Amino acid sequence: METYADLIECEDLLLFANAAITSTGQREFHSQAGDQRISLGFLHDYIQGNYPDLYALTLALDVNEHNAALIIANLLRRKGGAGDARLIAWRLSRMSPPRVYRLFGRLRREGVNNRRTRAIVRDWLAGRPDLAFDAVKYRAAVKSAVRHAHLRPAGELGDFLFAPFSRARYETTVLEAWRRAHYDKSALYDLPYTVAEGFAARHGISRAVFLERIAPRLTRLERLRLTGAAERDGVRTAADLAALPLVRVASYVLSLDHRARAERRAELVGALRASAARAAGARAGTWGSVTAVLDDSFSSYGSAVKRRRPLAVALACHYLLEALAGTYRGLWVSGGTDPLMARPSGPTPLGRRIIDALETMETRPGLVVIVSDGWDNAPPGLAGEVLRVWRRRLDPAREVGVVHLNPVYDADEFDVRRLSPTVPTAGIRDAEDLPALVELARFAEGRTGV
């Protein structure tokens, strides 16, 4: 770092990046949703006020969609900032349509309707691959966005949004299917699942019949979400687990009871490893010797709205690090040796597991990755003391890299909870971000610049 001010800037940016990656403004194990939202709101105001240019550039980081939407809304409220438009458009193109439509709805409710905002809404809608499909699936949201941007859709789309029964027939297939579905049961199977579900209930179609016929039109996430309910009705949705993001697969595995996991071991482990191999890509096997300390204590349950999310991140990181490493060892806080059977339980003896990771001199790893919410309590503070002694006395040359990845935002600290000042900590939400976050942690130590 060139100056002390540069170091402060880096620390502030990392503080915000950790929050924007991990927090979604929802309840966590140790904090309420209101606390999360207030803390997160303060950080957004602080970074935007002190580093307005860097604030916009954080859209290029792997911040989660909740925070990306907050950043975009704050940028569009600000006067000027024309140079942000391309970055905003780029980020919107990578966000899920429901999240973008919710953002547009928020902008309308708050009266953010400057020319730049209208142009961004217009261009995003124009870039949609099938706006007619959106108009059916998210009709109210599309209608609101069109009105907010002062647009006048021509032809069938305009009629569908504002006078849907004014036409006796639509040429666009999905619009015509929506019109016919009001009186023709067979037409609803040409509609998106969420829309067809409402029509099926209206026509009194049994759940089993409906799921069996709509199954070919389900998206990958819909197949996964409906797997359990569909099987109870005797319908197989054929969810392709290996094609899903790694944390999604891990969350699904953890939602199963131990008996189901044991019966489907080969399938589930195969899906986790295939997803991890895809995430590792060309970096597979290039990280040398890696040891992971993985938190499966009771607090890894998360909360009712983020059920088992911290544990799912730890499980996903286990399989990704296994793929990235030349030699790998995973140590679970509970002492368990079967990752597939992981469950949130017991205290958090992180210090003891870190000692296990570092104590063998002959097989000292090149990198130790700790995946934990940072609540070290058996005994309290042991992990921090172990890391302090290790860094200052046993490995002052930093031959062994130690990185702490934390999937939980601490609202009271305005950051993810840290284990030790001597070890860099980065927030993590998706396992696919792990390689970049290890580099971001190096940035926190001042080894790389902005």
Short mmCIF file of C-alpha atoms in Angstrom, two decimals:
data_model
loop_
_atom_site.label_atom_id
_atom_site.label_comp_id
_atom_site.label_asym_id
_atom_site.label_seq_id
_atom_site.Cartn_x
_atom_site.Cartn_y
_atom_site.Cartn_z
CA MET A 1 0.00 0.00 0.00
CA GLU A 2 1.35 3.46 -0.88
CA THR A 3 -0.12 5.46 2.02
CA TYR A 4 -2.04 4.98 5.23
CA ALA A 5 -5.11 6.40 3.47
CA ASP A 6 -4.82 3.64 0.85
CA LEU A 7 -4.82 1.02 3.61
CA ILE A 8 -7.93 2.56 5.21
CA GLU A 9 -9.62 2.58 1.82
CA CYS A 10 -8.81 -1.10 1.33
CA GLU A 11 -10.09 -1.99 4.79
CA ASP A 12 -13.33 -0.09 4.22
CA LEU A 13 -13.84 -1.71 0.84
CA LEU A 14 -13.25 -5.18 2.27
CA LEU A 15 -15.64 -4.40 5.12
CA PHE A 16 -18.35 -3.52 2.63
CA ALA A 17 -17.54 -6.44 0.31
CA ASN A 18 -17.90 -8.91 3.19
CA ALA A 19 -21.29 -7.48 4.09
CA ALA A 20 -22.51 -7.30 0.49
CA ILE A 21 -21.48 -10.88 -0.20
CA THR A 22 -22.97 -12.47 2.92
CA SER A 23 -25.92 -10.42 4.18
CA THR A 24 -29.37 -10.56 2.61
CA GLY A 25 -31.10 -8.53 5.31
CA GLN A 26 -32.69 -11.69 6.72
CA ARG A 27 -32.56 -13.24 10.18
CA GLU A 28 -29.39 -15.10 11.13
CA PHE A 29 -28.69 -17.42 14.05
CA HIS A 30 -27.34 -14.60 16.25
CA SER A 31 -29.22 -11.52 14.91
CA GLN A 32 -32.72 -10.47 13.86
CA ALA A 33 -33.74 -9.33 10.39
CA GLY A 34 -34.24 -5.74 11.55
CA ASP A 35 -30.70 -5.59 12.91
CA GLN A 36 -29.36 -6.94 9.63
CA ARG A 37 -31.21 -4.35 7.53
CA ILE A 38 -30.19 -1.38 9.72
CA SER A 39 -26.54 -2.45 9.82
CA LEU A 40 -26.43 -3.10 6.08
CA GLY A 41 -28.15 0.21 5.30
CA PHE A 42 -25.57 2.11 7.31
CA LEU A 43 -22.70 0.46 5.43
CA HIS A 44 -24.23 1.34 2.05
CA ASP A 45 -24.61 4.98 3.11
CA TYR A 46 -21.07 5.10 4.51
CA ILE A 47 -19.34 3.65 1.44
CA GLN A 48 -21.40 5.63 -1.05
CA GLY A 49 -20.77 8.85 0.87
CA ASN A 50 -17.02 8.38 1.28
CA TYR A 51 -16.06 6.41 -1.84
CA PRO A 52 -18.75 7.08 -4.48
CA ASP A 53 -16.65 5.80 -7.39
CA LEU A 54 -15.64 2.60 -5.59
CA TYR A 55 -19.24 2.11 -4.43
CA ALA A 56 -20.40 1.84 -8.04
CA LEU A 57 -17.50 -0.48 -8.92
CA THR A 58 -18.50 -2.96 -6.22
CA LEU A 59 -21.20 -4.09 -8.67
CA ALA A 60 -18.36 -5.87 -10.48
CA LEU A 61 -17.63 -7.96 -7.38
CA ASP A 62 -19.58 -11.12 -6.53
CA VAL A 63 -21.94 -9.28 -4.20
CA ASN A 64 -25.27 -11.04 -3.77
CA GLU A 65 -28.37 -9.90 -5.65
CA HIS A 66 -29.96 -8.28 -2.60
CA ASN A 67 -27.04 -5.90 -2.24
CA ALA A 68 -26.60 -5.43 -5.99
CA ALA A 69 -30.20 -4.20 -6.11
CA LEU A 70 -29.55 -1.82 -3.18
CA ILE A 71 -26.43 -0.44 -4.88
CA ILE A 72 -28.27 0.12 -8.17
CA ALA A 73 -31.19 1.83 -6.41
CA ASN A 74 -28.81 4.13 -4.52
CA LEU A 75 -26.87 4.97 -7.70
CA LEU A 76 -30.03 5.83 -9.61
CA ARG A 77 -31.22 8.11 -6.82
CA ARG A 78 -28.01 10.12 -7.10
CA LYS A 79 -27.81 13.04 -9.50
CA GLY A 80 -25.31 12.66 -12.30
CA GLY A 81 -23.48 9.36 -12.38
CA ALA A 82 -24.06 8.86 -16.10
CA GLY A 83 -20.86 6.79 -16.24
CA ASP A 84 -22.49 4.15 -14.01
CA ALA A 85 -25.14 3.26 -16.61
CA ARG A 86 -23.10 0.61 -18.45
CA LEU A 87 -22.03 -1.06 -15.22
CA ILE A 88 -25.62 -1.05 -13.95
CA ALA A 89 -26.85 -2.55 -17.24
CA TRP A 90 -24.13 -5.20 -17.09
CA ARG A 91 -25.09 -6.19 -13.55
CA LEU A 92 -28.82 -6.23 -14.30
CA SER A 93 -28.18 -8.63 -17.18
CA ARG A 94 -26.71 -11.09 -14.67
CA MET A 95 -29.46 -10.86 -12.06
CA SER A 96 -32.55 -13.05 -11.91
CA PRO A 97 -35.63 -11.51 -13.57
CA PRO A 98 -37.76 -11.56 -10.37
CA ARG A 99 -35.07 -9.62 -8.51
CA VAL A 100 -34.83 -7.03 -11.31
CA TYR A 101 -38.60 -6.59 -11.46
CA ARG A 102 -38.70 -6.12 -7.68
CA LEU A 103 -36.01 -3.46 -8.04
CA PHE A 104 -38.02 -1.65 -10.72
CA GLY A 105 -41.08 -1.80 -8.47
CA ARG A 106 -39.12 -0.28 -5.62
CA LEU A 107 -37.86 2.54 -7.85
CA ARG A 108 -41.44 3.28 -8.87
CA ARG A 109 -42.70 3.32 -5.27
CA GLU A 110 -39.88 5.67 -4.25
CA GLY A 111 -40.46 7.99 -7.20
CA VAL A 112 -37.02 7.46 -8.77
CA ASN A 113 -37.93 8.31 -12.34
CA ASN A 114 -35.12 10.34 -13.88
CA ARG A 115 -34.15 9.98 -17.51
CA ARG A 116 -31.26 7.64 -16.70
CA THR A 117 -33.56 5.32 -14.77
CA ARG A 118 -36.13 5.22 -17.57
CA ALA A 119 -33.41 4.44 -20.12
CA ILE A 120 -32.03 1.58 -18.00
CA VAL A 121 -35.50 0.06 -17.55
CA ARG A 122 -36.25 0.49 -21.26
CA ASP A 123 -32.99 -1.12 -22.38
CA TRP A 124 -33.28 -4.02 -19.94
CA LEU A 125 -36.81 -4.81 -21.11
CA ALA A 126 -35.70 -4.52 -24.74
CA GLY A 127 -32.90 -6.99 -24.07
CA ARG A 128 -35.13 -9.69 -22.61
CA PRO A 129 -35.02 -12.83 -24.79
CA ASP A 130 -38.80 -13.33 -24.57
CA LEU A 131 -40.66 -10.38 -23.10
CA ALA A 132 -44.02 -12.01 -23.90
CA PHE A 133 -43.04 -14.91 -21.62
CA ASP A 134 -42.14 -12.39 -18.90
CA ALA A 135 -45.47 -10.63 -19.43
CA VAL A 136 -47.27 -13.89 -18.66
CA LYS A 137 -45.08 -15.02 -15.77
CA TYR A 138 -44.57 -11.59 -14.14
CA ARG A 139 -47.54 -9.71 -15.59
CA ALA A 140 -48.04 -7.15 -12.80
CA ALA A 141 -44.31 -6.45 -12.55
CA VAL A 142 -43.87 -5.98 -16.31
CA LYS A 143 -46.91 -3.73 -16.44
CA SER A 144 -45.51 -1.61 -13.58
CA ALA A 145 -42.07 -1.33 -15.22
CA VAL A 146 -43.57 -0.32 -18.57
CA ARG A 147 -45.62 2.41 -16.94
CA HIS A 148 -42.69 3.64 -14.86
CA ALA A 149 -40.45 3.97 -17.93
CA HIS A 150 -43.22 5.69 -19.94
CA LEU A 151 -43.13 2.95 -22.57
CA ARG A 152 -45.86 2.07 -25.05
CA PRO A 153 -45.49 -1.56 -26.14
CA ALA A 154 -46.85 -1.98 -29.64
CA GLY A 155 -49.16 -4.68 -30.90
CA GLU A 156 -50.15 -7.73 -28.92
CA LEU A 157 -47.91 -7.12 -25.92
CA GLY A 158 -49.47 -3.74 -25.18
CA ASP A 159 -52.96 -5.18 -25.48
CA PHE A 160 -52.08 -8.13 -23.25
CA LEU A 161 -50.71 -5.91 -20.49
CA PHE A 162 -53.45 -3.30 -20.43
CA ALA A 163 -56.50 -4.88 -22.09
CA PRO A 164 -55.88 -8.65 -22.11
CA PHE A 165 -59.36 -9.70 -23.22
CA SER A 166 -59.69 -7.11 -25.97
CA ARG A 167 -58.42 -9.60 -28.59
CA ALA A 168 -60.24 -12.69 -29.69
CA ARG A 169 -56.93 -14.38 -30.47
CA TYR A 170 -53.18 -13.79 -29.97
CA GLU A 171 -50.58 -14.77 -32.53
CA THR A 172 -47.88 -15.09 -29.85
CA THR A 173 -48.02 -18.68 -28.58
CA VAL A 174 -47.62 -18.01 -24.85
CA LEU A 175 -50.13 -15.15 -24.87
CA GLU A 176 -52.66 -17.30 -26.69
CA ALA A 177 -52.06 -20.16 -24.25
CA TRP A 178 -52.83 -17.79 -21.36
CA ARG A 179 -56.06 -16.65 -23.01
CA ARG A 180 -57.19 -20.21 -23.78
CA ALA A 181 -56.22 -21.51 -20.31
CA HIS A 182 -59.19 -19.62 -18.85
CA TYR A 183 -61.54 -22.17 -20.41
CA ASP A 184 -59.35 -24.95 -21.91
CA LYS A 185 -57.56 -27.23 -19.44
CA SER A 186 -55.07 -28.49 -22.01
CA ALA A 187 -53.76 -24.99 -22.74
CA LEU A 188 -52.37 -24.42 -19.24
CA TYR A 189 -49.57 -26.94 -19.84
CA ASP A 190 -48.04 -24.49 -22.34
CA LEU A 191 -47.62 -21.87 -19.60
CA PRO A 192 -44.84 -21.34 -17.03
CA TYR A 193 -45.23 -23.54 -13.96
CA THR A 194 -46.12 -20.74 -11.54
CA VAL A 195 -48.90 -19.49 -13.83
CA ALA A 196 -50.14 -22.94 -14.79
CA GLU A 197 -50.41 -23.91 -11.12
CA GLY A 198 -53.07 -21.26 -10.53
CA PHE A 199 -55.07 -22.34 -13.58
CA ALA A 200 -54.83 -26.01 -12.50
CA ALA A 201 -56.36 -25.14 -9.13
CA ARG A 202 -59.09 -23.15 -10.86
CA HIS A 203 -59.97 -26.12 -13.10
CA GLY A 204 -59.84 -28.62 -10.22
CA ILE A 205 -57.00 -30.70 -11.71
CA SER A 206 -55.41 -33.10 -9.21
CA ARG A 207 -51.87 -32.33 -8.09
CA ALA A 208 -50.46 -35.62 -9.34
CA VAL A 209 -51.94 -35.23 -12.82
CA PHE A 210 -50.82 -31.62 -13.03
CA LEU A 211 -47.22 -32.34 -11.97
CA GLU A 212 -46.88 -35.28 -14.32
CA ARG A 213 -47.97 -33.23 -17.35
CA ILE A 214 -46.14 -30.00 -16.46
CA ALA A 215 -42.85 -31.74 -15.56
CA PRO A 216 -41.24 -31.31 -19.03
CA ARG A 217 -41.63 -27.51 -18.74
CA LEU A 218 -40.07 -27.15 -15.30
CA THR A 219 -36.83 -25.22 -14.93
CA ARG A 220 -33.84 -26.85 -13.20
CA LEU A 221 -34.55 -25.05 -9.91
CA GLU A 222 -38.27 -25.82 -10.10
CA ARG A 223 -37.43 -29.50 -10.58
CA LEU A 224 -35.22 -29.45 -7.50
CA ARG A 225 -37.71 -27.48 -5.41
CA LEU A 226 -40.58 -29.83 -6.27
CA THR A 227 -38.67 -33.10 -6.02
CA GLY A 228 -39.89 -34.08 -2.53
CA ALA A 229 -43.52 -32.99 -3.00
CA ALA A 230 -43.73 -34.58 -6.45
CA GLU A 231 -42.39 -37.92 -5.22
CA ARG A 232 -45.08 -38.00 -2.53
CA ASP A 233 -47.60 -37.79 -5.38
CA GLY A 234 -45.81 -40.54 -7.30
CA VAL A 235 -44.21 -38.20 -9.85
CA ARG A 236 -40.49 -38.04 -10.67
CA THR A 237 -39.28 -34.59 -11.72
CA ALA A 238 -35.86 -35.91 -12.79
CA ALA A 239 -33.88 -33.06 -11.25
CA ASP A 240 -30.33 -32.91 -12.64
CA LEU A 241 -28.41 -32.24 -9.43
CA ALA A 242 -24.98 -32.16 -11.04
CA ALA A 243 -25.99 -29.23 -13.26
CA LEU A 244 -26.94 -27.01 -10.31
CA PRO A 245 -24.71 -24.58 -8.38
CA LEU A 246 -22.70 -26.27 -5.67
CA VAL A 247 -24.40 -24.68 -2.63
CA ARG A 248 -27.81 -25.53 -4.11
CA VAL A 249 -26.81 -29.18 -4.33
CA ALA A 250 -25.41 -29.08 -0.79
CA SER A 251 -28.60 -27.48 0.54
CA TYR A 252 -30.68 -30.19 -1.11
CA VAL A 253 -28.48 -32.94 0.35
CA LEU A 254 -28.78 -31.46 3.85
CA SER A 255 -32.57 -31.27 3.51
CA LEU A 256 -32.72 -35.08 3.27
CA ASP A 257 -32.80 -37.30 6.34
CA HIS A 258 -29.81 -39.55 7.02
CA ARG A 259 -31.56 -42.63 5.70
CA ALA A 260 -32.24 -41.01 2.33
CA ARG A 261 -28.66 -39.76 2.13
CA ALA A 262 -27.32 -43.24 2.84
CA GLU A 263 -29.59 -44.86 0.24
CA ARG A 264 -28.64 -42.29 -2.42
CA ARG A 265 -24.98 -41.91 -1.43
CA ALA A 266 -23.48 -42.62 -4.85
CA GLU A 267 -25.90 -40.24 -6.61
CA LEU A 268 -25.48 -37.40 -4.10
CA VAL A 269 -21.70 -37.60 -3.78
CA GLY A 270 -21.42 -37.86 -7.56
CA ALA A 271 -23.55 -34.71 -7.99
CA LEU A 272 -21.51 -32.77 -5.41
CA ARG A 273 -18.21 -33.77 -7.01
CA ALA A 274 -19.44 -33.04 -10.54
CA SER A 275 -20.65 -29.60 -9.53
CA ALA A 276 -17.37 -28.96 -7.69
CA ALA A 277 -15.31 -30.06 -10.70
CA ARG A 278 -17.27 -27.65 -12.91
CA ALA A 279 -16.65 -24.81 -10.44
CA ALA A 280 -12.93 -25.64 -10.17
CA GLY A 281 -12.49 -25.75 -13.95
CA ALA A 282 -8.89 -25.46 -15.11
CA ARG A 283 -7.72 -24.83 -11.53
CA ALA A 284 -8.54 -28.39 -10.45
CA GLY A 285 -5.62 -30.02 -8.64
CA THR A 286 -3.42 -26.90 -8.78
CA TRP A 287 -3.62 -25.66 -5.17
CA GLY A 288 -1.10 -28.02 -3.64
CA SER A 289 -1.65 -29.22 -0.07
CA VAL A 290 -4.85 -27.85 1.49
CA THR A 291 -6.49 -28.50 4.86
CA ALA A 292 -9.99 -27.24 5.62
CA VAL A 293 -11.55 -26.66 9.05
CA LEU A 294 -15.31 -26.85 8.56
CA ASP A 295 -17.94 -25.69 11.04
CA ASP A 296 -20.89 -28.04 11.59
CA SER A 297 -21.76 -26.78 15.10
CA PHE A 298 -25.35 -25.98 16.08
CA SER A 299 -25.13 -22.36 14.88
CA SER A 300 -24.50 -23.64 11.34
CA TYR A 301 -28.26 -24.29 11.25
CA GLY A 302 -28.71 -20.60 10.42
CA SER A 303 -32.31 -19.52 10.85
CA ALA A 304 -35.83 -20.42 9.79
CA VAL A 305 -35.49 -18.29 6.65
CA LYS A 306 -31.92 -19.41 5.86
CA ARG A 307 -32.19 -23.00 7.01
CA ARG A 308 -28.84 -24.81 7.16
CA ARG A 309 -27.29 -22.22 4.83
CA PRO A 310 -23.98 -21.89 6.75
CA LEU A 311 -23.61 -25.67 6.85
CA ALA A 312 -24.44 -25.94 3.15
CA VAL A 313 -21.68 -23.44 2.36
CA ALA A 314 -19.22 -25.46 4.46
CA LEU A 315 -20.22 -28.71 2.73
CA ALA A 316 -19.92 -27.09 -0.70
CA CYS A 317 -16.49 -25.65 0.18
CA HIS A 318 -15.36 -29.11 1.31
CA TYR A 319 -16.02 -30.61 -2.12
CA LEU A 320 -14.66 -27.61 -4.02
CA LEU A 321 -11.41 -27.56 -2.01
CA GLU A 322 -11.13 -31.30 -2.59
CA ALA A 323 -11.29 -30.60 -6.33
CA LEU A 324 -8.86 -27.65 -6.22
CA ALA A 325 -6.21 -29.28 -4.02
CA GLY A 326 -3.44 -31.65 -4.98
CA THR A 327 -3.73 -33.26 -1.55
CA TYR A 328 -6.64 -32.44 0.73
CA ARG A 329 -7.80 -33.06 4.29
CA GLY A 330 -11.15 -31.89 5.66
CA LEU A 331 -11.61 -31.53 9.42
CA TRP A 332 -15.14 -31.06 10.74
CA VAL A 333 -15.59 -29.24 14.05
CA SER A 334 -17.79 -32.07 15.37
CA GLY A 335 -15.11 -34.64 14.64
CA GLY A 336 -17.29 -36.29 12.01
CA THR A 337 -15.59 -38.05 9.10
CA ASP A 338 -18.53 -38.45 6.70
CA PRO A 339 -19.36 -35.10 5.05
CA LEU A 340 -22.55 -36.48 3.50
CA MET A 341 -24.00 -37.07 6.98
CA ALA A 342 -23.14 -33.61 8.33
CA ARG A 343 -25.74 -31.97 10.55
CA PRO A 344 -25.71 -28.85 12.75
CA SER A 345 -25.09 -29.91 16.35
CA GLY A 346 -22.99 -29.23 19.41
CA PRO A 347 -20.58 -26.42 20.46
CA THR A 348 -17.83 -24.89 18.30
CA PRO A 349 -14.33 -26.08 19.33
CA LEU A 350 -12.67 -24.31 16.42
CA GLY A 351 -9.37 -23.85 18.26
CA ARG A 352 -8.88 -27.57 18.72
CA ARG A 353 -9.57 -28.29 15.07
CA ILE A 354 -7.16 -25.56 13.96
CA ILE A 355 -4.48 -27.17 16.14
CA ASP A 356 -5.23 -30.48 14.40
CA ALA A 357 -4.81 -28.74 11.03
CA LEU A 358 -1.43 -27.19 11.92
CA GLU A 359 0.23 -29.56 14.40
CA THR A 360 1.75 -32.16 12.04
CA MET A 361 5.05 -30.61 10.95
CA GLU A 362 5.93 -33.31 8.39
CA THR A 363 2.70 -32.83 6.46
CA ARG A 364 2.25 -29.11 7.05
CA PRO A 365 -0.29 -27.85 4.48
CA GLY A 366 0.41 -24.96 2.13
CA LEU A 367 -3.03 -23.48 2.82
CA VAL A 368 -5.52 -23.77 5.66
CA VAL A 369 -9.07 -22.63 4.90
CA ILE A 370 -11.44 -22.16 7.85
CA VAL A 371 -15.15 -22.04 6.96
CA SER A 372 -17.07 -20.89 10.03
CA ASP A 373 -19.39 -18.20 11.38
CA GLY A 374 -16.58 -17.26 13.78
CA TRP A 375 -18.39 -18.03 17.05
CA ASP A 376 -15.60 -19.97 18.77
CA ASN A 377 -16.94 -21.10 22.15
CA ALA A 378 -15.37 -24.35 23.33
CA PRO A 379 -13.42 -22.78 24.99
CA PRO A 380 -14.13 -19.19 23.95
CA GLY A 381 -11.24 -17.43 22.20
CA LEU A 382 -9.01 -20.49 21.77
CA ALA A 383 -9.02 -20.24 17.96
CA GLY A 384 -7.83 -16.63 18.04
CA GLU A 385 -5.05 -17.45 20.51
CA VAL A 386 -3.89 -20.45 18.47
CA LEU A 387 -3.74 -18.34 15.31
CA ARG A 388 -1.91 -15.51 17.13
CA VAL A 389 0.80 -17.82 18.47
CA TRP A 390 1.07 -19.58 15.12
CA ARG A 391 1.57 -16.37 13.20
CA ARG A 392 3.91 -14.61 15.64
CA ARG A 393 5.95 -17.50 17.02
CA LEU A 394 5.71 -20.62 14.88
CA ASP A 395 5.27 -19.30 11.34
CA PRO A 396 6.29 -15.63 11.22
CA ALA A 397 7.39 -16.03 7.58
CA ARG A 398 3.83 -17.02 6.67
CA GLU A 399 4.87 -20.19 4.89
CA VAL A 400 1.40 -21.59 5.56
CA GLY A 401 -1.45 -19.48 4.23
CA VAL A 402 -4.45 -19.25 6.58
CA VAL A 403 -7.75 -17.82 5.37
CA HIS A 404 -11.05 -17.60 7.23
CA LEU A 405 -14.21 -17.64 5.08
CA ASN A 406 -17.37 -16.65 6.94
CA PRO A 407 -20.88 -17.22 5.48
CA VAL A 408 -22.68 -15.15 8.16
CA TYR A 409 -22.83 -11.35 8.51
CA ASP A 410 -22.54 -9.99 12.06
CA ALA A 411 -24.89 -6.99 12.26
CA ASP A 412 -23.33 -5.70 15.49
CA GLU A 413 -19.81 -5.64 14.05
CA PHE A 414 -20.81 -4.32 10.58
CA ASP A 415 -18.74 -7.17 9.18
CA VAL A 416 -18.37 -10.92 9.23
CA ARG A 417 -17.07 -12.10 12.61
CA ARG A 418 -13.30 -12.55 12.68
CA LEU A 419 -11.25 -15.16 14.53
CA SER A 420 -7.99 -13.21 14.77
CA PRO A 421 -6.46 -9.93 13.56
CA THR A 422 -3.51 -11.99 12.25
CA VAL A 423 -5.67 -13.96 9.79
CA PRO A 424 -7.62 -12.39 6.90
CA THR A 425 -11.36 -13.01 6.86
CA ALA A 426 -13.68 -12.76 3.85
CA GLY A 427 -17.42 -13.24 3.60
CA ILE A 428 -18.68 -16.07 1.40
CA ARG A 429 -22.12 -16.92 0.07
CA ASP A 430 -21.56 -19.19 -2.94
CA ALA A 431 -18.79 -21.78 -3.01
CA GLU A 432 -17.95 -20.84 -6.61
CA ASP A 433 -16.59 -17.54 -5.24
CA LEU A 434 -14.05 -19.30 -3.01
CA PRO A 435 -10.99 -18.92 -5.31
CA ALA A 436 -11.63 -15.18 -5.74
CA LEU A 437 -12.29 -14.72 -2.03
CA VAL A 438 -8.95 -16.28 -1.11
CA GLU A 439 -7.38 -13.56 -3.28
CA LEU A 440 -9.62 -10.93 -1.65
CA ALA A 441 -8.34 -12.08 1.73
CA ARG A 442 -4.77 -11.48 0.51
CA PHE A 443 -5.93 -8.00 -0.48
CA ALA A 444 -6.98 -7.45 3.15
CA GLU A 445 -3.41 -8.14 4.29
CA GLY A 446 -2.11 -5.42 1.96
CA ARG A 447 -0.41 -7.88 -0.40
CA THR A 448 -2.33 -6.62 -3.43
CA GLY A 449 -3.66 -3.17 -4.28
CA VAL A 450 -7.05 -1.84 -5.29
#
